[in-house]
Amino acid sequence: QVQLVESGGGLVQAGGSLRLSCAASGTIFSINYMRWYRQAPGKQRELVAAIIRGGTTQYADSVKGRFTISRDNAKNTVYLQMNSLKPEDTAVYYCNAHIRVPGPSPGSYYWGQGTQVTVSS
């Protein structure tokens, strides 16, 4: 019933920018952590950025100073603003969130389907 849907991926030249969005829908009690991961062909999935409900953020060293993660709690949405993009940023970007539904059950992690980001030289 709960799902995450990413959007905003596409093609961009090196040095350009993209803004990714991830919206959570369904019957949700609260969202604790929201994260962006990425996976390039032949590589393992890696954490790009994370944000908690209070606003604390963390970034992979490879994207510090270029990417910014933010969230709109009222809309259950997390964003990733990507500036000064490099060809090595090319990957499928996935949204991940820890979500609680109404009731006594503990929260669970959910994944989106991913959105492709391609950066040309």
Short mmCIF file of C-alpha atoms in Angstrom, two decimals:
data_model
loop_
_atom_site.label_atom_id
_atom_site.label_comp_id
_atom_site.label_asym_id
_atom_site.label_seq_id
_atom_site.Cartn_x
_atom_site.Cartn_y
_atom_site.Cartn_z
CA GLN A 1 0.00 0.00 0.00
CA VAL A 2 2.92 2.34 0.72
CA GLN A 3 5.04 3.20 -2.28
CA LEU A 4 7.82 5.56 -3.31
CA VAL A 5 7.94 7.11 -6.77
CA GLU A 6 11.04 8.89 -8.10
CA SER A 7 11.05 11.47 -10.88
CA GLY A 8 13.31 14.09 -12.43
CA GLY A 9 16.01 11.97 -14.01
CA GLY A 10 17.21 12.49 -17.56
CA LEU A 11 20.09 13.48 -19.81
CA VAL A 12 22.35 16.42 -19.02
CA GLN A 13 25.77 17.68 -20.10
CA ALA A 14 28.68 17.80 -17.67
CA GLY A 15 28.39 20.89 -15.50
CA GLY A 16 24.62 20.92 -15.71
CA SER A 17 21.97 20.37 -13.05
CA LEU A 18 19.04 18.09 -12.30
CA ARG A 19 16.54 17.94 -9.47
CA LEU A 20 15.22 14.55 -8.39
CA SER A 21 12.00 14.08 -6.42
CA CYS A 22 10.69 11.12 -4.44
CA ALA A 23 7.12 11.12 -3.18
CA ALA A 24 5.78 8.62 -0.67
CA SER A 25 2.11 7.70 -0.89
CA GLY A 26 -0.32 5.47 0.97
CA THR A 27 -1.51 5.32 4.56
CA ILE A 28 1.53 6.70 6.41
CA PHE A 29 1.96 7.50 10.08
CA SER A 30 5.44 8.97 9.89
CA ILE A 31 8.63 8.97 7.83
CA ASN A 32 11.87 8.91 9.77
CA TYR A 33 14.80 8.62 7.37
CA MET A 34 14.85 9.46 3.68
CA ARG A 35 17.88 8.60 1.55
CA TRP A 36 19.14 8.69 -2.01
CA TYR A 37 21.23 5.81 -3.34
CA ARG A 38 22.69 5.29 -6.78
CA GLN A 39 23.92 2.31 -8.75
CA ALA A 40 26.08 2.48 -11.87
CA PRO A 41 26.39 -0.46 -14.28
CA GLY A 42 28.65 -3.13 -12.81
CA LYS A 43 28.89 -1.31 -9.48
CA GLN A 44 27.31 -1.81 -6.08
CA ARG A 45 24.57 0.48 -4.85
CA GLU A 46 26.02 3.33 -2.79
CA LEU A 47 24.57 5.92 -0.44
CA VAL A 48 24.58 9.41 -1.93
CA ALA A 49 22.78 11.52 0.67
CA ALA A 50 20.49 11.14 3.68
CA ILE A 51 18.19 13.33 5.72
CA ILE A 52 16.19 12.76 8.90
CA ARG A 53 12.92 14.41 9.86
CA GLY A 54 14.68 17.07 11.94
CA GLY A 55 16.75 18.16 8.96
CA THR A 56 20.18 16.68 9.68
CA THR A 57 21.93 15.72 6.44
CA GLN A 58 24.93 13.70 5.33
CA TYR A 59 26.60 13.23 1.96
CA ALA A 60 29.02 10.95 0.23
CA ASP A 61 32.43 12.57 -0.19
CA SER A 62 32.10 12.38 -3.96
CA VAL A 63 29.07 14.71 -4.02
CA LYS A 64 29.79 17.14 -1.17
CA GLY A 65 29.47 20.73 -2.29
CA ARG A 66 27.56 19.74 -5.43
CA PHE A 67 24.42 17.92 -4.24
CA THR A 68 21.81 19.07 -1.73
CA ILE A 69 19.17 16.86 -0.12
CA SER A 70 15.99 18.34 1.34
CA ARG A 71 12.51 17.20 2.32
CA ASP A 72 8.99 18.52 2.57
CA ASN A 73 7.40 16.64 5.46
CA ALA A 74 3.90 17.92 4.66
CA LYS A 75 4.15 16.38 1.18
CA ASN A 76 6.07 13.25 2.24
CA THR A 77 8.63 14.13 -0.42
CA VAL A 78 12.42 14.20 -0.55
CA TYR A 79 14.47 16.05 -3.15
CA LEU A 80 18.02 15.84 -4.46
CA GLN A 81 19.35 18.95 -6.17
CA MET A 82 22.36 17.95 -8.26
CA ASN A 83 24.66 20.69 -9.55
CA SER A 84 27.99 20.62 -11.40
CA LEU A 85 27.21 17.13 -12.63
CA LYS A 86 30.05 14.89 -13.80
CA PRO A 87 30.00 11.83 -16.09
CA GLU A 88 30.82 9.67 -13.07
CA ASP A 89 27.47 10.69 -11.56
CA THR A 90 25.74 8.61 -14.24
CA ALA A 91 23.65 5.94 -12.49
CA VAL A 92 20.17 4.86 -11.55
CA TYR A 93 19.16 6.85 -8.50
CA TYR A 94 16.93 5.18 -5.90
CA CYS A 95 14.89 6.65 -3.09
CA ASN A 96 14.84 4.82 0.25
CA ALA A 97 12.76 5.69 3.31
CA HIS A 98 11.99 4.30 6.74
CA ILE A 99 8.22 4.56 7.13
CA ARG A 100 5.73 3.71 9.88
CA VAL A 101 2.10 2.97 9.12
CA PRO A 102 -0.74 3.48 11.64
CA GLY A 103 -0.84 0.84 14.35
CA PRO A 104 1.61 -0.95 16.64
CA SER A 105 3.87 -2.39 13.94
CA PRO A 106 7.42 -1.06 13.74
CA GLY A 107 8.53 0.88 10.71
CA SER A 108 9.95 -0.71 7.58
CA TYR A 109 12.27 0.34 4.78
CA TYR A 110 10.82 0.99 1.34
CA TRP A 111 12.50 1.45 -2.05
CA GLY A 112 11.45 3.29 -5.16
CA GLN A 113 11.89 1.86 -8.65
CA GLY A 114 14.71 4.22 -9.56
CA THR A 115 15.24 7.02 -12.06
CA GLN A 116 18.04 7.15 -14.64
CA VAL A 117 20.54 10.02 -14.60
CA THR A 118 22.95 10.24 -17.52
CA VAL A 119 25.70 12.88 -17.68
CA SER A 120 27.54 13.31 -20.98
CA SER A 121 31.08 14.64 -21.40
#
